[in-house]
Amino acid sequence: MASALLPTYNCFWAKSSPPIGTGSRFRNLSMRDGPRKEEKLGEARVPVYRAAPVVFQNLEADDFRHPLDKQYTLLLRLIPGLHELGKALLGPLTEQVMYLENIGTSVLVSENQLSDLYQLLVEAAGILNVEIPGLYLRQNPVPNAYTFAISGRKPFIVLHTSLVELLNSKELQAVLAHELGHLKCDHGVWLTFANIIALGAYTLPGFGALIAQRLEEQLLRWLRAAELTCDRAALLVAQDPKVVISVLMKLAGGSPSISSQLNVEAFLEQARSYDKASSNPFGWYIRNAQTRQLSHPLPIFRAREIDEWSRSSDYVALIRRAIRR
C-alpha cells in the first residue's frame, strides 16, 4: 500500500510517478491545425499556436476550482499550520534535487531553446494570470506531463517527447494550461505532504496501516477532484472544449498515425453510454471499483465533465469578465 503513495508529482495522465531514464525517438510532428510557422530542431518540429483571444485579470484559483476540489482542499486548510509545515520541511532540499535532475537529464525550454514551445507556455500563463514556471522536455515513450512545486521557488513542468508527437499545438497548450492549473491551485504541497503523513502512518504500531489506508483513500479522492479542476484551467486557455476533450481521447487511445481520424463527438457519446451502463446498482458498484484506486478520473468522465462545464453559467461568466487582447 505504501508504494501507491510514493508519487509526488501532479501528472496529467500517469497513475504513478513518471518513469525516468527511458527513451523514445523524437519523430516529426504532424501539423493538423492550420498554417503556422515551425521551428526545426534536427528532425523535430514544434508547432506554434496563437493564444486564445481573451485573458483573465485577477483570476483566482477558486474562480474555476471544481466543487469537489474546493471541498477537499478546505478540509486540508482547516488543519492549522499544515501547509506552512509542508513547505518548511520539504521545500528547499527537494526542489534543489529535482532542479538538478531536470537540468542534467532534460532539455530546458526557453526563449533560446524551442522558443515556439516556450511561447505556448508564456501565453497560457498570461491567460491564467500565473507566473511562468520552468519547462523541460524529456525523452520518454509514455505520453505524459507533470508538475512539481513545494515552496514555489523552483516550480517546473515536464513534457514527455511522446506527448509532443501525439498532440497538435492547441492540445499541447491545453496540457500546459492543465499543469499551470496545478501550480495556481497549489496542489503540489498538499500532495507531497499527504504522502509523507501516509508513509509515516504505516510505521506506527497497531492501527498505523489502517490510518494510512484511510488517508490514501481520502488523498486519491482529492487527487481525482484536483484533476477536474485543472481540466477547467485547460479549457480557460483553449476556450474550446473540443481541444481539451481531444487531448483526453488521444491519451486514452490515440497514436500519431491515427490521431487525425479520431472523433470528439463519438468519444462524448461513448461517455454517455458509460453513464447509462453504470446507472443501475451493479453498474454503480463496478464503476466505483474501477475508480477507487485511481489517481485520475476515467478519461471519458473527464471529457463529460469538461463538456458540461463549458456550457455552464459559471464558465460563461468567466469568459464574459475576461479582457480581450
Coordinates of C-alpha atoms in Angstrom, one line a residue:
M1 CA 0.0 0.0 0.0
A2 CA 2.8 2.4 0.8
S3 CA 4.2 2.3 -2.7
A4 CA 1.0 3.7 -4.0
L5 CA 1.7 7.0 -2.2
L6 CA 5.2 7.5 -3.3
P7 CA 4.5 9.8 -6.3
T8 CA 4.9 13.5 -5.5
Y9 CA 4.1 14.7 -9.0
N10 CA 0.9 16.2 -10.3
C11 CA 0.6 14.2 -13.6
F12 CA -1.7 15.0 -16.4
W13 CA -2.2 11.3 -17.1
A14 CA 0.0 8.8 -15.4
K15 CA -1.3 6.9 -12.3
S16 CA 2.1 6.8 -10.7
S17 CA 5.4 8.7 -10.8
P18 CA 6.6 9.3 -14.3
P19 CA 9.3 6.9 -15.4
I20 CA 12.8 8.4 -15.7
G21 CA 15.5 7.3 -18.0
T22 CA 13.5 5.6 -20.7
G23 CA 13.8 6.9 -24.2
S24 CA 12.0 7.2 -27.5
R25 CA 12.8 8.7 -30.9
F26 CA 11.6 12.2 -31.4
R27 CA 9.8 12.0 -34.8
N28 CA 8.4 14.8 -37.0
L29 CA 5.2 16.3 -35.7
S30 CA 2.1 16.1 -37.8
M31 CA 0.6 19.6 -38.4
R32 CA -3.1 19.4 -38.2
D33 CA -4.5 22.8 -37.1
G34 CA -3.9 25.2 -39.9
P35 CA -1.0 27.3 -41.1
R36 CA 1.7 28.3 -38.7
K37 CA 5.4 28.8 -38.6
E38 CA 7.6 26.0 -37.3
E39 CA 10.9 25.8 -35.6
K40 CA 13.1 22.9 -36.7
L41 CA 15.3 21.0 -34.3
G42 CA 17.1 18.4 -36.3
E43 CA 14.2 16.2 -37.4
A44 CA 11.8 17.6 -34.8
R45 CA 9.3 20.4 -35.4
V46 CA 7.5 22.3 -32.7
P47 CA 4.1 23.9 -33.8
V48 CA 3.1 27.4 -32.9
Y49 CA -0.4 28.2 -31.8
R50 CA -1.8 31.7 -31.5
A51 CA -3.0 32.4 -28.0
A52 CA -6.7 32.5 -27.0
P53 CA -8.4 35.8 -27.7
V54 CA -9.0 36.7 -24.1
V55 CA -7.0 36.9 -20.9
F56 CA -8.2 36.9 -17.2
Q57 CA -7.1 39.7 -14.9
N58 CA -7.1 38.9 -11.1
L59 CA -8.1 35.3 -11.8
E60 CA -8.2 33.3 -8.6
A61 CA -7.9 29.5 -8.3
D62 CA -11.4 29.3 -6.6
D63 CA -12.9 31.0 -9.7
F64 CA -12.6 27.7 -11.6
R65 CA -11.9 25.2 -8.9
H66 CA -14.1 22.1 -9.1
P67 CA -16.6 21.8 -6.2
L68 CA -15.1 18.5 -5.0
D69 CA -11.7 20.1 -5.1
K70 CA -13.0 23.0 -3.1
Q71 CA -14.5 20.6 -0.5
Y72 CA -11.4 18.5 0.0
T73 CA -9.0 21.5 -0.2
L74 CA -11.0 23.3 2.5
L75 CA -10.6 20.3 4.8
L76 CA -6.9 20.3 4.3
R77 CA -6.7 24.1 5.0
L78 CA -8.6 23.6 8.3
I79 CA -5.6 21.7 9.7
P80 CA -3.6 24.5 11.5
G81 CA -0.1 25.0 10.1
L82 CA -0.2 22.0 7.7
H83 CA 0.5 24.0 4.6
E84 CA 3.4 26.0 6.1
L85 CA 4.9 23.0 7.8
G86 CA 4.9 21.1 4.5
K87 CA 6.8 23.9 2.7
A88 CA 9.3 24.2 5.6
L89 CA 10.1 20.5 5.8
L90 CA 10.2 19.7 2.1
G91 CA 10.8 22.8 0.1
P92 CA 14.4 23.8 -0.5
L93 CA 16.1 20.5 -0.4
T94 CA 13.6 18.6 -2.6
E95 CA 13.3 21.4 -5.1
Q96 CA 17.1 21.5 -5.4
V97 CA 17.3 17.8 -6.1
M98 CA 14.6 18.0 -8.8
Y99 CA 16.2 21.1 -10.3
L100 CA 19.5 19.2 -10.8
E101 CA 17.7 16.1 -12.1
N102 CA 15.9 18.1 -14.8
I103 CA 19.0 20.2 -15.8
G104 CA 21.0 17.0 -16.1
T105 CA 18.6 14.8 -18.0
S106 CA 16.2 17.0 -19.9
V107 CA 16.1 19.9 -22.4
L108 CA 15.3 23.3 -20.7
V109 CA 12.8 25.1 -22.9
S110 CA 13.3 28.8 -23.1
E111 CA 13.3 31.8 -25.4
N112 CA 16.5 30.5 -26.9
Q113 CA 15.6 26.8 -26.9
L114 CA 12.4 25.5 -28.5
S115 CA 11.2 29.1 -28.4
D116 CA 7.9 28.3 -30.1
L117 CA 7.0 25.7 -27.4
Y118 CA 8.1 28.2 -24.8
Q119 CA 5.8 30.8 -26.3
L120 CA 2.8 28.4 -25.8
L121 CA 3.7 28.3 -22.1
V122 CA 4.1 32.1 -21.9
E123 CA 0.7 32.6 -23.5
A124 CA -1.1 30.1 -21.3
A125 CA 0.5 31.6 -18.1
G126 CA -0.7 35.0 -19.2
I127 CA -4.2 33.9 -19.7
L128 CA -4.4 32.2 -16.3
N129 CA -2.6 35.0 -14.5
V130 CA 0.2 32.7 -13.1
E131 CA 3.9 33.1 -13.1
I132 CA 5.9 31.2 -15.7
P133 CA 7.5 28.1 -14.3
G134 CA 10.4 26.2 -15.7
L135 CA 9.6 23.9 -18.7
Y136 CA 11.6 20.8 -19.6
L137 CA 11.3 18.3 -22.5
R138 CA 12.3 14.8 -21.6
Q139 CA 12.7 11.7 -23.8
N140 CA 10.1 9.2 -22.7
P141 CA 7.8 6.8 -24.8
V142 CA 4.9 7.2 -22.3
P143 CA 2.8 10.3 -23.3
N144 CA 2.6 12.4 -20.1
A145 CA 3.2 15.8 -18.5
Y146 CA 3.7 16.6 -14.8
T147 CA 4.5 19.4 -12.5
F148 CA 6.4 19.8 -9.2
A149 CA 6.3 22.7 -6.7
I150 CA 6.6 22.8 -2.9
S151 CA 7.8 26.1 -1.7
G152 CA 7.2 27.8 -5.0
R153 CA 10.8 29.0 -5.7
K154 CA 11.5 26.4 -8.4
P155 CA 8.2 25.1 -9.9
F156 CA 8.5 23.3 -13.2
I157 CA 6.6 21.4 -15.8
V158 CA 8.0 18.4 -17.7
L159 CA 6.7 17.3 -21.1
H160 CA 7.5 13.9 -22.5
T161 CA 8.6 13.8 -26.1
S162 CA 6.0 11.2 -27.0
L163 CA 3.3 13.7 -25.9
V164 CA 4.6 16.3 -28.2
E165 CA 4.5 13.7 -31.0
L166 CA 0.9 12.8 -30.2
L167 CA -0.8 16.2 -29.8
N168 CA -1.1 19.3 -32.1
S169 CA -0.2 22.7 -30.8
K170 CA -3.6 23.7 -29.5
E171 CA -3.7 20.5 -27.5
L172 CA -0.2 20.9 -26.2
Q173 CA -1.1 24.3 -24.9
A174 CA -4.1 22.8 -23.2
V175 CA -1.8 20.3 -21.4
L176 CA 0.5 23.1 -20.3
A177 CA -2.5 25.0 -19.0
H178 CA -3.6 21.9 -17.1
E179 CA -0.2 21.8 -15.4
L180 CA -0.3 25.5 -14.7
G181 CA -3.6 24.9 -13.0
H182 CA -1.9 22.6 -10.5
L183 CA 0.6 25.3 -9.7
K184 CA -2.1 28.0 -9.4
C185 CA -4.1 25.9 -7.1
D186 CA -1.0 25.0 -5.0
H187 CA -1.8 21.3 -5.4
G188 CA 1.8 20.2 -5.1
V189 CA 2.3 21.0 -1.4
W190 CA -0.8 19.1 -0.4
L191 CA 0.1 16.0 -2.4
T192 CA 3.6 15.8 -1.1
F193 CA 2.8 16.4 2.5
A194 CA -0.1 13.9 2.4
N195 CA 2.3 11.3 1.0
I196 CA 4.7 11.9 3.9
I197 CA 2.0 11.6 6.5
A198 CA 0.6 8.4 5.0
L199 CA 4.0 6.8 4.7
G200 CA 4.8 7.7 8.3
A201 CA 1.4 6.3 9.5
Y202 CA 2.5 2.8 8.2
T203 CA 5.3 2.8 10.7
L204 CA 3.0 3.3 13.7
P205 CA 2.2 0.3 15.8
G206 CA -1.3 -1.0 16.0
F207 CA -3.6 1.0 13.7
G208 CA -0.9 2.6 11.7
A209 CA -1.7 0.7 8.5
L210 CA -5.4 1.3 8.9
I211 CA -4.8 5.0 9.3
A212 CA -2.6 5.1 6.2
Q213 CA -5.1 3.2 4.1
R214 CA -7.9 5.5 5.1
L215 CA -5.7 8.6 4.3
E216 CA -4.7 7.1 1.0
E217 CA -8.4 6.7 0.0
Q218 CA -9.1 10.3 1.0
L219 CA -6.0 11.5 -0.8
L220 CA -7.0 9.7 -4.0
R221 CA -10.4 11.3 -3.9
W222 CA -8.8 14.7 -3.6
L223 CA -6.4 13.9 -6.4
R224 CA -9.2 13.0 -8.8
A225 CA -11.0 16.2 -7.9
A226 CA -7.9 18.2 -8.5
E227 CA -7.6 16.8 -12.0
L228 CA -11.1 18.0 -12.8
T229 CA -10.1 21.5 -11.6
C230 CA -7.0 21.5 -13.9
D231 CA -9.0 20.3 -16.9
R232 CA -11.0 23.5 -16.3
A233 CA -7.8 25.6 -16.4
A234 CA -7.0 23.9 -19.7
L235 CA -10.4 25.0 -21.1
L236 CA -9.9 28.6 -19.9
V237 CA -6.8 28.7 -22.1
A238 CA -8.1 26.7 -25.1
Q239 CA -11.6 28.2 -24.9
D240 CA -12.8 25.3 -26.9
P241 CA -14.0 22.2 -25.1
K242 CA -13.2 20.0 -28.2
V243 CA -9.5 20.8 -27.8
V244 CA -9.4 19.5 -24.1
I245 CA -11.6 16.5 -24.9
S246 CA -9.4 15.7 -27.9
V247 CA -6.4 15.5 -25.5
L248 CA -8.2 13.1 -23.2
M249 CA -9.3 11.0 -26.2
K250 CA -5.8 10.7 -27.6
L251 CA -4.3 9.8 -24.3
A252 CA -7.0 7.1 -23.9
G253 CA -6.4 5.5 -27.3
G254 CA -4.5 7.6 -29.8
S255 CA -1.3 7.4 -31.7
P256 CA 0.3 9.8 -34.2
S257 CA -0.6 7.7 -37.2
I258 CA -4.4 7.6 -36.5
S259 CA -5.0 10.8 -34.4
S260 CA -6.5 12.7 -37.4
Q261 CA -9.2 10.0 -37.6
L262 CA -10.4 10.4 -34.0
N263 CA -13.8 11.9 -33.4
V264 CA -14.5 14.0 -30.3
E265 CA -18.3 13.7 -30.7
A266 CA -18.1 9.9 -30.8
F267 CA -15.9 10.0 -27.7
L268 CA -18.6 12.0 -25.9
E269 CA -21.2 9.6 -27.0
Q270 CA -19.0 6.8 -25.5
A271 CA -19.1 8.7 -22.2
R272 CA -22.8 8.9 -22.3
S273 CA -23.0 5.2 -23.0
Y274 CA -20.8 4.5 -19.9
D275 CA -23.1 6.6 -17.7
K276 CA -26.1 4.7 -19.0
A277 CA -24.4 1.3 -18.4
S278 CA -23.4 2.2 -14.9
S279 CA -26.7 3.8 -13.8
N280 CA -28.1 0.6 -12.2
P281 CA -26.9 -0.6 -8.8
F282 CA -24.5 -3.3 -10.1
G283 CA -23.1 -0.8 -12.7
W284 CA -22.6 1.8 -9.9
Y285 CA -20.6 -0.8 -7.8
I286 CA -18.4 -1.7 -10.8
R287 CA -17.8 2.0 -11.6
N288 CA -16.7 2.7 -8.0
A289 CA -14.5 -0.4 -8.0
Q290 CA -12.8 0.9 -11.2
T291 CA -12.0 4.3 -9.9
R292 CA -11.4 3.8 -6.1
Q293 CA -7.6 3.2 -6.5
L294 CA -7.1 5.6 -9.4
S295 CA -5.3 9.0 -9.0
H296 CA -7.1 10.3 -12.1
P297 CA -10.7 10.1 -13.1
L298 CA -11.6 7.9 -16.1
P299 CA -10.9 9.8 -19.3
I300 CA -14.5 9.6 -20.5
F301 CA -15.7 11.0 -17.2
R302 CA -13.2 13.9 -17.5
A303 CA -14.4 14.5 -21.1
R304 CA -18.1 14.6 -19.9
E305 CA -17.2 16.9 -17.0
I306 CA -15.4 19.5 -19.2
D307 CA -18.2 19.3 -21.8
E308 CA -20.8 20.1 -19.2
W309 CA -18.7 22.9 -17.6
S310 CA -18.2 24.5 -21.0
R311 CA -21.9 25.0 -21.2
S312 CA -22.4 26.2 -17.6
S313 CA -23.2 29.7 -16.4
D314 CA -20.0 29.8 -14.3
Y315 CA -17.8 29.3 -17.4
V316 CA -19.8 31.8 -19.4
A317 CA -19.5 34.3 -16.6
L318 CA -15.7 33.8 -16.5
I319 CA -15.4 34.3 -20.3
R320 CA -17.6 37.4 -20.2
R321 CA -15.4 39.0 -17.5
A322 CA -12.2 38.3 -19.4
I323 CA -10.4 41.0 -21.3
R324 CA -9.7 40.7 -25.0
R325 CA -6.1 41.1 -26.1

